[in-house]
Short mmCIF file of C-alpha atoms and ligand atoms in Angstrom, two decimals:
data_model
loop_
_atom_site.label_atom_id
_atom_site.label_comp_id
_atom_site.label_asym_id
_atom_site.label_seq_id
_atom_site.Cartn_x
_atom_site.Cartn_y
_atom_site.Cartn_z
CA MET A 1 -0.51 -0.24 -0.12
CA ARG A 2 1.13 3.01 -1.25
CA GLN A 3 0.87 6.07 1.25
CA TYR A 4 0.95 9.96 0.83
CA GLY A 5 0.84 12.65 3.01
CA HIS A 6 -0.05 16.64 1.63
CA PHE A 7 2.01 18.46 -0.06
CA ILE A 8 2.99 21.62 1.70
CA ASP A 9 5.78 24.19 0.91
CA GLY A 10 7.90 21.48 -1.06
CA ALA A 11 7.84 18.56 1.20
CA PHE A 12 5.26 15.71 1.78
CA VAL A 13 3.90 16.35 5.73
CA ARG A 14 0.90 14.80 7.68
CA GLN A 15 1.99 11.40 5.97
CA ASN A 16 -0.08 8.12 8.97
CA ALA A 17 -1.06 11.62 11.86
CA GLY A 18 -4.70 12.06 11.02
CA PRO A 19 -7.76 10.69 9.63
CA VAL A 20 -6.94 8.35 5.50
CA PHE A 21 -8.49 7.71 3.55
CA GLU A 22 -8.45 4.77 0.63
CA SER A 23 -7.65 4.38 -2.74
CA LEU A 24 -9.23 1.81 -4.18
CA ASN A 25 -7.73 0.82 -8.27
CA PRO A 26 -11.52 0.03 -10.14
CA TYR A 27 -9.43 -2.67 -11.69
CA THR A 28 -8.23 -4.89 -9.03
CA GLY A 29 -10.96 -3.44 -6.12
CA GLN A 30 -8.20 -3.60 -4.22
CA ALA A 31 -7.44 -0.37 -2.30
CA TRP A 32 -3.73 0.88 -3.17
CA ALA A 33 -2.84 3.98 -1.43
CA GLU A 34 -3.82 5.80 1.70
CA LEU A 35 -4.00 9.17 1.28
CA GLN A 36 -4.72 12.51 4.13
CA GLU A 37 -8.45 13.02 5.02
CA GLY A 38 -7.01 17.44 5.64
CA THR A 39 -9.11 19.34 7.80
CA GLN A 40 -8.87 23.21 8.13
CA ALA A 41 -5.73 23.19 9.54
CA ASP A 42 -3.59 21.66 6.74
CA VAL A 43 -5.72 24.02 4.04
CA ASP A 44 -4.19 27.73 6.50
CA ASP A 45 -0.73 25.88 6.46
CA ALA A 46 -1.08 25.23 2.45
CA VAL A 47 -2.52 28.78 1.91
CA ARG A 48 0.54 30.40 4.53
CA ALA A 49 3.04 28.64 2.68
CA ALA A 50 1.67 29.68 -1.00
CA THR A 51 0.75 32.96 0.04
CA ARG A 52 5.08 33.25 1.37
CA ALA A 53 5.89 32.08 -1.56
CA GLN A 54 3.14 34.29 -3.72
CA SER A 55 5.40 37.82 -4.09
CA GLY A 56 8.88 36.12 -4.80
CA TRP A 57 6.99 34.07 -7.61
CA TRP A 58 5.40 37.17 -9.64
CA LYS A 59 8.46 39.38 -8.29
CA LEU A 60 10.16 36.32 -10.59
CA ASN A 61 11.52 38.11 -14.24
CA GLY A 62 8.86 36.41 -16.58
CA ALA A 63 12.12 34.97 -18.20
CA ALA A 64 12.52 33.00 -15.13
CA ARG A 65 9.32 31.88 -14.31
CA ALA A 66 9.62 30.73 -17.84
CA GLU A 67 12.21 28.83 -17.36
CA VAL A 68 11.11 27.25 -14.81
CA LEU A 69 7.84 26.48 -16.35
CA HIS A 70 10.14 24.92 -18.96
CA ARG A 71 11.18 22.42 -16.82
CA ILE A 72 8.41 21.48 -15.17
CA ALA A 73 7.69 19.78 -18.64
CA ASP A 74 11.07 17.55 -19.89
CA VAL A 75 10.32 15.86 -15.88
CA ILE A 76 6.22 15.77 -17.58
CA ALA A 77 7.21 14.36 -20.09
CA GLU A 78 10.64 12.62 -19.13
CA HIS A 79 7.58 10.82 -16.80
CA ALA A 80 4.92 9.93 -18.30
CA ALA A 81 5.05 6.63 -18.20
CA GLU A 82 5.00 6.39 -14.98
CA LEU A 83 2.86 8.98 -14.02
CA SER A 84 0.43 7.31 -16.19
CA VAL A 85 0.53 4.13 -14.31
CA PHE A 86 -0.27 6.29 -11.67
CA GLU A 87 -3.44 7.42 -13.19
CA SER A 88 -4.73 4.92 -14.74
CA THR A 89 -4.28 2.58 -11.51
CA ASP A 90 -6.05 4.78 -9.78
CA ASN A 91 -9.12 5.53 -12.08
CA GLY A 92 -9.21 2.56 -14.50
CA LYS A 93 -8.55 4.53 -17.80
CA ILE A 94 -6.49 2.78 -20.93
CA VAL A 95 -2.40 3.28 -19.65
CA ARG A 96 -2.98 4.18 -23.72
CA GLU A 97 -4.97 7.40 -23.44
CA THR A 98 -3.33 8.70 -19.87
CA ARG A 99 0.04 8.54 -21.26
CA GLY A 100 -1.04 10.38 -23.67
CA GLN A 101 -2.53 13.16 -21.68
CA MET A 102 0.70 13.37 -19.73
CA GLN A 103 2.29 14.76 -22.93
CA PHE A 104 -0.16 17.26 -23.86
CA ALA A 105 0.07 18.05 -19.94
CA ALA A 106 3.93 18.60 -20.29
CA ARG A 107 2.96 20.32 -23.60
CA LEU A 108 0.47 22.57 -21.80
CA PHE A 109 3.35 23.78 -19.47
CA ARG A 110 5.63 24.49 -22.79
CA PHE A 111 2.68 26.54 -24.07
CA PHE A 112 2.05 28.91 -20.66
CA ALA A 113 5.72 29.33 -19.60
CA GLY A 114 5.73 31.30 -23.53
CA TYR A 115 3.31 33.75 -22.39
CA CYS A 116 5.60 34.39 -18.75
CA ASP A 117 7.86 36.91 -20.07
CA LYS A 118 3.91 38.26 -22.13
CA ILE A 119 1.45 39.29 -20.34
CA TYR A 120 1.45 42.73 -21.82
CA GLY A 121 -1.12 45.38 -20.96
CA GLN A 122 -2.31 47.77 -23.44
CA THR A 123 -1.85 52.04 -23.28
CA ILE A 124 -5.25 53.87 -23.97
CA PRO A 125 -5.41 57.33 -25.76
CA MET A 126 -7.77 59.24 -23.73
CA ASP A 127 -10.02 63.11 -24.20
CA GLN A 128 -7.74 64.84 -21.87
CA THR A 129 -4.41 64.04 -23.39
CA SER A 130 -2.16 65.06 -20.45
CA ILE A 131 -3.36 62.23 -19.13
CA PHE A 132 -0.93 58.60 -19.67
CA ASP A 133 -3.53 55.46 -19.18
CA PHE A 134 -1.76 52.34 -19.30
CA THR A 135 -3.12 48.79 -17.69
CA VAL A 136 -0.89 46.03 -15.89
CA ARG A 137 -2.14 42.14 -15.45
CA GLU A 138 -1.04 41.04 -11.93
CA PRO A 139 -2.16 37.61 -10.30
CA PHE A 140 -5.22 37.06 -8.49
CA GLY A 141 -2.54 35.69 -5.46
CA VAL A 142 -3.14 32.82 -4.12
CA VAL A 143 -5.76 30.79 -6.29
CA GLY A 144 -7.84 27.63 -5.18
CA LEU A 145 -8.28 24.84 -7.57
CA ILE A 146 -10.32 21.51 -7.15
CA THR A 147 -10.42 19.10 -10.08
CA ALA A 148 -12.12 15.69 -9.83
CA TRP A 149 -11.52 11.61 -10.91
CA ASN A 150 -12.28 11.40 -14.35
CA SER A 151 -8.56 12.61 -15.58
CA PRO A 152 -6.84 13.86 -12.95
CA ILE A 153 -2.97 15.43 -13.80
CA THR A 154 -5.40 16.80 -17.51
CA LEU A 155 -7.27 18.53 -15.72
CA LEU A 156 -4.78 20.10 -13.02
CA CYS A 157 -2.61 21.14 -15.82
CA ASN A 158 -5.49 22.48 -18.12
CA LYS A 159 -5.51 25.40 -15.10
CA LEU A 160 -2.15 24.95 -13.40
CA PRO A 161 0.28 26.05 -15.77
CA ALA A 162 -1.92 29.17 -16.54
CA ALA A 163 -2.30 29.98 -13.07
CA LEU A 164 1.42 30.08 -12.18
CA ALA A 165 2.40 31.43 -16.17
CA ALA A 166 0.48 34.63 -14.94
CA GLY A 167 2.58 35.05 -10.88
CA ASN A 168 -0.21 33.49 -8.92
CA THR A 169 0.57 30.13 -6.14
CA VAL A 170 -1.94 27.79 -5.73
CA VAL A 171 -3.79 25.20 -3.26
CA VAL A 172 -4.48 22.15 -5.33
CA LYS A 173 -7.92 19.27 -4.19
CA PRO A 174 -7.55 16.88 -5.93
CA SER A 175 -10.79 14.55 -6.23
CA GLU A 176 -11.36 11.84 -2.92
CA HIS A 177 -11.13 8.91 -5.66
CA ALA A 178 -8.03 9.15 -7.59
CA SER A 179 -5.48 11.41 -5.61
CA VAL A 180 -2.21 9.31 -6.27
CA SER A 181 -1.27 11.49 -9.58
CA THR A 182 -1.27 14.57 -8.30
CA LEU A 183 1.21 13.78 -5.73
CA GLU A 184 2.88 11.47 -7.73
CA LEU A 185 4.18 15.51 -10.06
CA CYS A 186 4.79 17.14 -7.16
CA LYS A 187 7.42 15.54 -6.65
CA LEU A 188 8.61 16.20 -10.08
CA PHE A 189 7.60 20.37 -9.29
CA LYS A 190 10.71 19.38 -7.00
CA LYS A 191 12.95 17.89 -9.05
CA ALA A 192 12.46 20.85 -11.55
CA GLY A 193 13.05 23.45 -9.09
CA LEU A 194 9.94 24.81 -9.33
CA PRO A 195 10.59 26.93 -5.70
CA GLU A 196 9.25 25.22 -2.40
CA GLY A 197 4.98 26.39 -1.67
CA VAL A 198 4.05 27.72 -5.25
CA VAL A 199 2.35 24.32 -5.34
CA ASN A 200 0.64 23.26 -2.61
CA VAL A 201 -2.03 19.63 -1.92
CA VAL A 202 -4.55 19.53 0.64
CA THR A 203 -6.44 16.07 -0.47
CA GLY A 204 -9.32 14.79 1.28
CA GLY A 205 -13.29 15.60 0.24
CA ALA A 206 -15.56 17.45 0.51
CA ALA A 207 -14.78 19.94 3.46
CA VAL A 208 -11.21 20.06 2.69
CA GLY A 209 -12.52 22.08 -0.62
CA ASN A 210 -14.97 24.02 0.49
CA ALA A 211 -12.06 24.76 3.37
CA ILE A 212 -10.08 25.57 0.60
CA VAL A 213 -13.22 27.45 -1.12
CA THR A 214 -13.51 29.90 2.15
CA HIS A 215 -10.55 30.46 2.72
CA PRO A 216 -10.46 34.38 3.27
CA GLN A 217 -6.34 34.56 1.62
CA ILE A 218 -7.21 32.57 -1.63
CA ALA A 219 -8.90 35.40 -3.85
CA LYS A 220 -9.96 33.39 -6.76
CA ILE A 221 -10.93 29.12 -7.12
CA SER A 222 -10.56 27.60 -9.90
CA PHE A 223 -13.08 24.15 -9.69
CA THR A 224 -13.51 21.28 -12.79
CA GLY A 225 -16.23 19.08 -11.69
CA SER A 226 -20.19 18.34 -10.93
CA PRO A 227 -22.88 21.12 -12.29
CA GLU A 228 -24.21 19.85 -8.42
CA VAL A 229 -20.59 21.13 -6.29
CA GLY A 230 -20.28 24.18 -9.07
CA ALA A 231 -23.53 25.16 -8.08
CA LYS A 232 -22.53 24.87 -4.65
CA ILE A 233 -18.65 26.34 -4.56
CA ALA A 234 -20.32 29.34 -7.06
CA GLY A 235 -22.68 30.06 -4.25
CA ALA A 236 -20.15 30.02 -1.22
CA ALA A 237 -18.00 32.23 -3.09
CA GLY A 238 -20.25 34.61 -4.76
CA ALA A 239 -20.94 35.04 -0.47
CA LEU A 240 -17.25 36.32 -0.53
CA LEU A 241 -17.49 38.12 -3.39
CA LYS A 242 -14.96 35.49 -5.16
CA PRO A 243 -14.13 35.52 -8.38
CA VAL A 244 -14.61 31.23 -9.61
CA THR A 245 -14.19 29.66 -13.49
CA LEU A 246 -16.25 26.67 -13.20
CA GLU A 247 -16.03 23.35 -15.93
CA LEU A 248 -18.65 21.07 -14.97
CA GLY A 249 -20.60 18.78 -17.08
CA GLY A 250 -22.47 18.25 -20.10
CA LYS A 251 -24.78 16.50 -22.57
CA SER A 252 -23.73 16.87 -25.67
CA ALA A 253 -25.22 15.76 -28.79
CA ASN A 254 -23.05 14.77 -32.28
CA ILE A 255 -24.93 15.42 -35.44
CA VAL A 256 -24.84 13.24 -37.97
CA PHE A 257 -26.53 15.03 -41.43
CA ASP A 258 -27.95 12.24 -44.69
CA ASP A 259 -24.66 13.94 -45.98
CA ALA A 260 -22.20 12.71 -43.72
CA ASP A 261 -19.07 10.44 -44.98
CA ILE A 262 -20.17 8.01 -42.69
CA GLU A 263 -17.34 5.98 -41.93
CA ALA A 264 -15.94 9.18 -39.98
CA ALA A 265 -18.89 9.82 -38.29
CA THR A 266 -19.22 6.33 -37.16
CA VAL A 267 -15.91 6.90 -35.65
CA GLY A 268 -16.54 10.21 -34.50
CA ALA A 269 -19.34 8.86 -32.63
CA LEU A 270 -17.34 5.97 -31.25
CA ALA A 271 -14.46 7.55 -29.79
CA GLY A 272 -17.61 10.48 -28.19
CA ILE A 273 -18.11 8.59 -26.43
CA PHE A 274 -16.64 4.79 -25.84
CA ALA A 275 -12.63 6.55 -25.45
CA ALA A 276 -12.06 6.52 -21.31
CA THR A 277 -15.40 4.25 -20.81
CA GLY A 278 -17.19 7.92 -21.76
CA GLN A 279 -16.17 9.72 -18.54
CA THR A 280 -15.46 12.30 -20.10
CA CYS A 281 -16.98 15.89 -19.33
CA VAL A 282 -17.05 16.70 -23.99
CA ALA A 283 -18.91 12.86 -24.14
CA GLY A 284 -20.93 12.79 -27.51
CA SER A 285 -24.13 10.93 -25.38
CA ARG A 286 -26.75 12.05 -27.29
CA LEU A 287 -26.29 10.88 -30.89
CA LEU A 288 -28.57 13.12 -33.48
CA VAL A 289 -28.99 11.30 -36.50
CA GLN A 290 -30.66 12.71 -39.59
CA ARG A 291 -34.19 9.80 -40.07
CA GLY A 292 -31.99 8.77 -43.79
CA ILE A 293 -29.26 7.18 -42.44
CA LYS A 294 -29.82 6.35 -38.46
CA ASP A 295 -30.30 2.16 -39.60
CA GLU A 296 -26.83 2.10 -40.88
CA LEU A 297 -25.14 4.01 -39.05
CA ILE A 298 -26.54 1.87 -35.60
CA SER A 299 -26.07 -0.79 -37.55
CA ARG A 300 -22.28 0.10 -37.79
CA LEU A 301 -22.37 1.24 -34.34
CA VAL A 302 -23.27 -1.43 -32.73
CA ASP A 303 -20.80 -3.69 -35.11
CA ARG A 304 -18.14 -1.59 -33.92
CA ALA A 305 -18.69 -1.35 -29.81
CA GLY A 306 -19.18 -4.73 -29.56
CA GLN A 307 -15.72 -5.36 -30.98
CA ILE A 308 -14.41 -2.83 -28.65
CA ARG A 309 -11.92 -4.55 -26.64
CA MET A 310 -11.70 -4.67 -22.79
CA GLY A 311 -9.43 -4.48 -20.32
CA ASP A 312 -6.80 -3.68 -17.68
CA PRO A 313 -5.82 -0.45 -17.94
CA LEU A 314 -1.77 -1.07 -17.64
CA ASP A 315 -2.46 -3.88 -20.59
CA GLU A 316 -1.08 -2.01 -24.09
CA SER A 317 -3.78 -3.78 -25.68
CA SER A 318 -7.00 -2.75 -23.84
CA GLU A 319 -9.42 -0.50 -25.33
CA MET A 320 -11.90 0.25 -22.32
CA GLY A 321 -10.89 0.28 -19.20
CA THR A 322 -13.48 0.09 -15.55
CA ALA A 323 -15.75 3.10 -14.58
CA ALA A 324 -13.57 5.20 -12.20
CA ASN A 325 -15.41 4.25 -8.40
CA LYS A 326 -17.67 2.11 -7.66
CA PRO A 327 -20.59 5.14 -6.58
CA GLN A 328 -19.61 5.89 -10.11
CA PHE A 329 -20.24 2.29 -11.75
CA ASP A 330 -23.25 2.65 -9.55
CA ARG A 331 -24.54 4.84 -10.94
CA ILE A 332 -23.93 3.89 -14.55
CA MET A 333 -25.43 1.21 -14.07
CA ASP A 334 -28.46 3.52 -12.13
CA ARG A 335 -29.38 5.09 -15.57
CA ILE A 336 -28.33 2.61 -17.94
CA ALA A 337 -32.03 0.35 -15.98
CA LYS A 338 -34.14 3.26 -15.48
CA ALA A 339 -33.97 3.82 -19.54
CA ARG A 340 -34.53 0.56 -19.83
CA ASP A 341 -37.81 1.15 -17.80
CA GLY A 342 -38.81 4.55 -19.05
CA GLY A 343 -38.83 3.04 -23.30
CA ALA A 344 -34.98 3.76 -24.84
CA LYS A 345 -34.55 0.17 -27.03
CA LEU A 346 -31.65 -1.04 -26.12
CA VAL A 347 -29.23 -2.25 -29.42
CA ALA A 348 -25.49 -2.89 -27.52
CA GLY A 349 -24.22 -4.04 -24.01
CA GLY A 350 -26.53 -2.97 -21.24
CA GLY A 351 -24.35 -5.19 -18.73
CA ARG A 352 -21.07 -5.06 -16.16
CA GLY A 353 -18.34 -6.66 -19.44
CA GLN A 354 -17.99 -10.49 -18.72
CA GLY A 355 -14.48 -12.35 -19.74
CA VAL A 356 -11.84 -14.08 -16.34
CA ASP A 357 -9.97 -10.90 -16.91
CA LEU A 358 -13.01 -8.67 -16.25
CA HIS A 359 -14.52 -10.27 -13.49
CA THR A 360 -12.41 -8.25 -10.31
CA GLY A 361 -12.95 -4.81 -12.33
CA LEU A 362 -15.50 -2.46 -12.99
CA PHE A 363 -16.53 -3.00 -16.38
CA ILE A 364 -19.69 -1.71 -18.26
CA GLN A 365 -19.85 -2.54 -22.07
CA PRO A 366 -20.50 -0.31 -24.33
CA THR A 367 -24.40 0.37 -24.61
CA ILE A 368 -26.21 1.98 -27.41
CA PHE A 369 -29.73 3.31 -26.74
CA ASP A 370 -31.97 3.80 -30.27
CA ASP A 371 -35.55 5.42 -30.19
CA VAL A 372 -34.44 7.11 -27.49
CA THR A 373 -37.09 11.58 -27.17
CA ASN A 374 -35.14 14.26 -25.79
CA ASP A 375 -37.58 13.87 -23.27
CA MET A 376 -36.39 11.78 -22.05
CA GLU A 377 -33.78 10.88 -18.85
CA ILE A 378 -31.51 9.38 -20.29
CA ALA A 379 -31.33 12.26 -23.32
CA GLN A 380 -31.26 15.34 -20.00
CA GLU A 381 -29.68 14.19 -17.62
CA GLU A 382 -25.27 13.25 -17.58
CA VAL A 383 -24.14 9.55 -17.32
CA PHE A 384 -20.60 9.79 -17.45
CA GLY A 385 -20.69 6.38 -19.45
CA PRO A 386 -20.17 4.55 -22.28
CA VAL A 387 -23.67 5.48 -23.11
CA LEU A 388 -25.13 6.41 -26.52
CA SER A 389 -28.75 7.43 -27.44
CA VAL A 390 -29.61 7.59 -30.32
CA ILE A 391 -31.73 10.29 -30.87
CA ALA A 392 -34.11 10.33 -34.70
CA PHE A 393 -34.07 14.61 -37.29
CA ASP A 394 -35.48 14.86 -40.26
CA THR A 395 -34.97 18.83 -39.95
CA GLU A 396 -31.48 20.74 -39.62
CA GLU A 397 -33.39 23.47 -37.64
CA GLU A 398 -34.75 20.36 -35.55
CA ALA A 399 -31.63 19.06 -35.40
CA VAL A 400 -30.10 22.28 -34.21
CA GLN A 401 -33.27 22.58 -32.07
CA ILE A 402 -32.61 19.16 -30.43
CA ALA A 403 -29.42 19.29 -30.19
CA ASN A 404 -29.98 23.23 -27.73
CA ASP A 405 -32.87 21.31 -25.64
CA THR A 406 -30.68 20.18 -22.41
CA PRO A 407 -29.46 22.43 -19.83
CA TYR A 408 -26.10 22.02 -21.29
CA GLY A 409 -23.67 23.74 -23.48
CA LEU A 410 -20.59 21.78 -23.47
CA ALA A 411 -20.12 20.28 -26.92
CA THR A 412 -21.44 20.05 -30.03
CA GLY A 413 -20.16 17.83 -33.01
CA VAL A 414 -21.17 18.10 -37.09
CA TRP A 415 -21.24 15.72 -39.68
CA THR A 416 -21.39 17.09 -42.80
CA THR A 417 -19.80 17.79 -46.23
CA ASP A 418 -21.51 20.68 -46.11
CA LEU A 419 -19.88 23.71 -45.15
CA SER A 420 -22.57 26.35 -45.40
CA ARG A 421 -24.43 23.84 -43.61
CA SER A 422 -21.51 23.61 -40.26
CA MET A 423 -21.25 27.60 -41.15
CA ARG A 424 -24.85 27.58 -40.51
CA LEU A 425 -24.96 25.87 -37.53
CA VAL A 426 -21.90 27.93 -35.53
CA PRO A 427 -24.26 30.92 -34.33
CA GLN A 428 -27.64 28.81 -33.83
CA LEU A 429 -25.99 26.18 -31.57
CA LYS A 430 -25.52 26.70 -27.51
CA SER A 431 -21.90 25.28 -27.15
CA GLY A 432 -18.91 26.63 -25.98
CA VAL A 433 -16.48 24.06 -28.28
CA ILE A 434 -18.39 22.93 -31.54
CA TRP A 435 -16.62 20.37 -34.32
CA VAL A 436 -17.17 19.57 -37.46
CA ASN A 437 -16.51 16.16 -38.95
CA THR A 438 -14.09 15.81 -36.05
CA TYR A 439 -14.32 14.97 -32.33
CA ARG A 440 -12.73 15.30 -29.12
CA VAL A 441 -10.24 17.52 -29.93
CA VAL A 442 -7.99 19.53 -27.64
CA ALA A 443 -5.97 21.92 -28.26
CA ALA A 444 -3.44 24.06 -25.78
CA GLN A 445 -4.28 26.93 -27.94
CA ALA A 446 -7.68 26.73 -28.34
CA PRO A 447 -9.70 27.95 -25.55
CA PHE A 448 -12.14 25.43 -23.92
CA GLY A 449 -14.88 25.73 -21.49
CA GLY A 450 -18.87 25.55 -21.40
CA VAL A 451 -22.43 27.78 -22.26
CA LYS A 452 -25.40 27.80 -19.66
CA GLU A 453 -25.08 24.97 -16.64
CA SER A 454 -21.99 23.68 -18.29
CA GLY A 455 -19.91 26.52 -16.79
CA TYR A 456 -18.66 30.22 -16.90
CA GLY A 457 -15.10 30.91 -18.06
CA ARG A 458 -12.40 29.60 -20.10
CA GLU A 459 -9.17 27.23 -20.26
CA ARG A 460 -6.60 26.84 -22.39
CA GLY A 461 -5.26 29.16 -24.98
CA GLU A 462 -5.00 33.12 -24.10
CA GLN A 463 -8.50 33.48 -22.70
CA GLY A 464 -7.18 30.48 -20.40
CA LEU A 465 -4.48 32.85 -18.77
CA LEU A 466 -6.03 35.72 -18.76
CA GLU A 467 -8.79 33.99 -16.13
CA TYR A 468 -5.58 34.13 -13.53
CA THR A 469 -4.95 37.97 -14.37
CA GLN A 470 -7.11 41.13 -12.78
CA THR A 471 -5.92 44.46 -14.72
CA LYS A 472 -5.22 47.12 -12.87
CA ASN A 473 -5.69 50.94 -15.07
CA VAL A 474 -2.44 53.28 -13.98
CA MET A 475 -3.59 57.81 -14.89
CA ILE A 476 -0.50 59.68 -14.99
CA ASP A 477 -1.06 62.95 -15.30
CA TRP A 478 2.50 64.70 -16.81
CA SER A 479 0.92 68.39 -17.48
CA GLY A 480 2.35 70.10 -13.77
CA GLN A 481 -0.62 71.48 -14.08
CA ILE A 482 -3.29 71.90 -10.97
CA LYS A 483 -6.32 70.65 -11.82
CA ASP A 484 -8.33 72.29 -8.38
CA PRO A 485 -12.65 71.02 -9.25
CA PHE A 486 -13.35 73.88 -6.54
CA ALA A 487 -12.34 77.07 -8.01
CA ILE A 488 -14.67 78.69 -10.08
CA LYS A 489 -13.64 80.14 -13.61
CA ASN A 490 -14.65 83.12 -15.02
P1 NAD B 1 -18.32 16.50 -8.15
O1 NAD B 1 -18.44 17.71 -8.52
O2 NAD B 1 -18.14 15.28 -6.78
O3 NAD B 1 -16.22 16.27 -7.90
C1 NAD B 1 -15.56 16.64 -8.00
C2 NAD B 1 -14.11 17.70 -7.31
O4 NAD B 1 -15.21 18.41 -6.22
C3 NAD B 1 -13.72 16.33 -6.63
O5 NAD B 1 -12.46 17.03 -6.21
C4 NAD B 1 -14.36 16.60 -4.82
O6 NAD B 1 -14.28 16.41 -3.71
C5 NAD B 1 -14.81 18.33 -4.64
N1 NAD B 1 -15.99 18.83 -4.26
C6 NAD B 1 -17.40 18.28 -3.46
N2 NAD B 1 -18.84 18.17 -2.65
C7 NAD B 1 -17.43 19.59 -2.87
C8 NAD B 1 -17.65 21.65 -1.75
N3 NAD B 1 -19.32 21.41 -1.69
N4 NAD B 1 -17.28 22.23 -2.29
C9 NAD B 1 -15.80 22.33 -2.23
N5 NAD B 1 -15.19 20.88 -3.47
C10 NAD B 1 -16.05 19.83 -3.15
O7 NAD B 1 -16.91 16.23 -9.23
P2 NAD B 1 -16.61 14.33 -9.99
O8 NAD B 1 -17.69 13.40 -9.89
O9 NAD B 1 -15.74 14.09 -9.01
O10 NAD B 1 -16.56 14.84 -11.24
C11 NAD B 1 -17.09 14.41 -12.71
C12 NAD B 1 -17.99 15.55 -13.09
O11 NAD B 1 -16.93 16.54 -13.33
C13 NAD B 1 -18.37 15.58 -13.63
O12 NAD B 1 -20.46 16.13 -13.86
C14 NAD B 1 -18.03 15.33 -15.78
O13 NAD B 1 -19.09 16.11 -16.92
C15 NAD B 1 -17.44 17.12 -14.43
N6 NAD B 1 -15.98 17.14 -15.48
C16 NAD B 1 -16.00 18.46 -16.13
C17 NAD B 1 -14.35 18.45 -17.19
C18 NAD B 1 -15.03 20.00 -17.94
O14 NAD B 1 -14.00 20.40 -18.15
N7 NAD B 1 -15.12 20.89 -18.09
C19 NAD B 1 -13.88 18.01 -16.87
C20 NAD B 1 -13.74 16.84 -16.73
C21 NAD B 1 -15.20 16.14 -15.56
#
């Protein structure tokens, strides 16, 4: 059993000191790591360390901060294989995918390293020409970062390099279901020479998260997780007038028109929902298909879904891993049962994964429901699992109406060979991300985030950086004249 303390002020602390919790390997069903349940005192210590470190970190010039971020990128890339094994062991995602995610984390550090010495303000021409006006972009100070279990390193690295590039220091809380990779990353921060206290991690559950959100010395929160918890965090932070960035859930539509390249759409639909066992916020969980091609597309999907190889997440040949934890497994199975009861027609999967090497793991078969209507629970509520709902439509207008008809607005896929149609749809789709003839592409340069109940604020790209800065405006009157507002002019 591996044992971890919190990471505070550059060191692992309080190992074995207080209440602990176990992290379960969802493939073996066995506990494999023991972590500390944080307390208010741990959060206070972490915030004190981050506060002490912040002015020094910001006063380093941009080039020096960039060097540190590049060194972090180097060590992440060097250690990608072992980090991915930690993460896959903790959350059951196949190692082929988590290894790629580690390389992407390194890419994000490099991308934001490039911004460190390019965080510009503006000079602003004034009506009063003797006043020189300029802006500077400053860090918030100490920022709280709270993440979910499905991709701990990716979710953290959507936030962390941007926050650090802008001169903030941070207190991180990973999910209690998958904290190990985040703590292992801290060992690499030490190796890369990140100054002590710049990144601090306190492990634990909702109470630790709440202590971070409500801490008076934490100036901003960035959260990735469920809409329910996002709403609580926004409420608690709002009461303190503290800004938040929220990356929440989705019920994304993947829309296939009858002029689409059907093979490309098949692969896109499969990758959209079954990659990462459907445990991604952008899962294309509603497949909207134009009626004329529905039967053919479903037959291709059912055929391909049946061939997906479930297996040990650490085995290179596995194509789909487990549900990440038992509560999530139960939630997915419950949603499947309710969809059947609610009249959706099960055409693939629907059960626990069966097989000699699957019996201990939380495997769920790739599942497809046909004859779903958009008012069904399965079409409205996020499953966060390998469950695809197929909904037929006739016209472009109807497709848009159905796509927009959920409380969410994270991502939408459009499959068409008609360029005019794709351009027509862009302004109509209420979604923070639109993919045309592709799905699940991410890039360090491209801003990512949702509308409606999928959240607000953006990660990655320049907007992702600006989330961690505040604008200060400065006016300098260089005229040397006294402008007395009380002097009466004749
Ligand atoms: P969750 O909301 O249950 O937990 C997320 C984090 O919040 C965890 O670290 C948890 O301990 C913490 N937390 C719980 N209650 C808290 C409270 N009251 N105050 C502060 N922190 C608290 O989410 P989850 O089950 O870990 O993750 C699944 C959800 O995350 C899904 O809805 C998924 O769509 C979403 N997600 C969104 C994105 C995105 O970028 N939009 C990416 C991945 C996952």
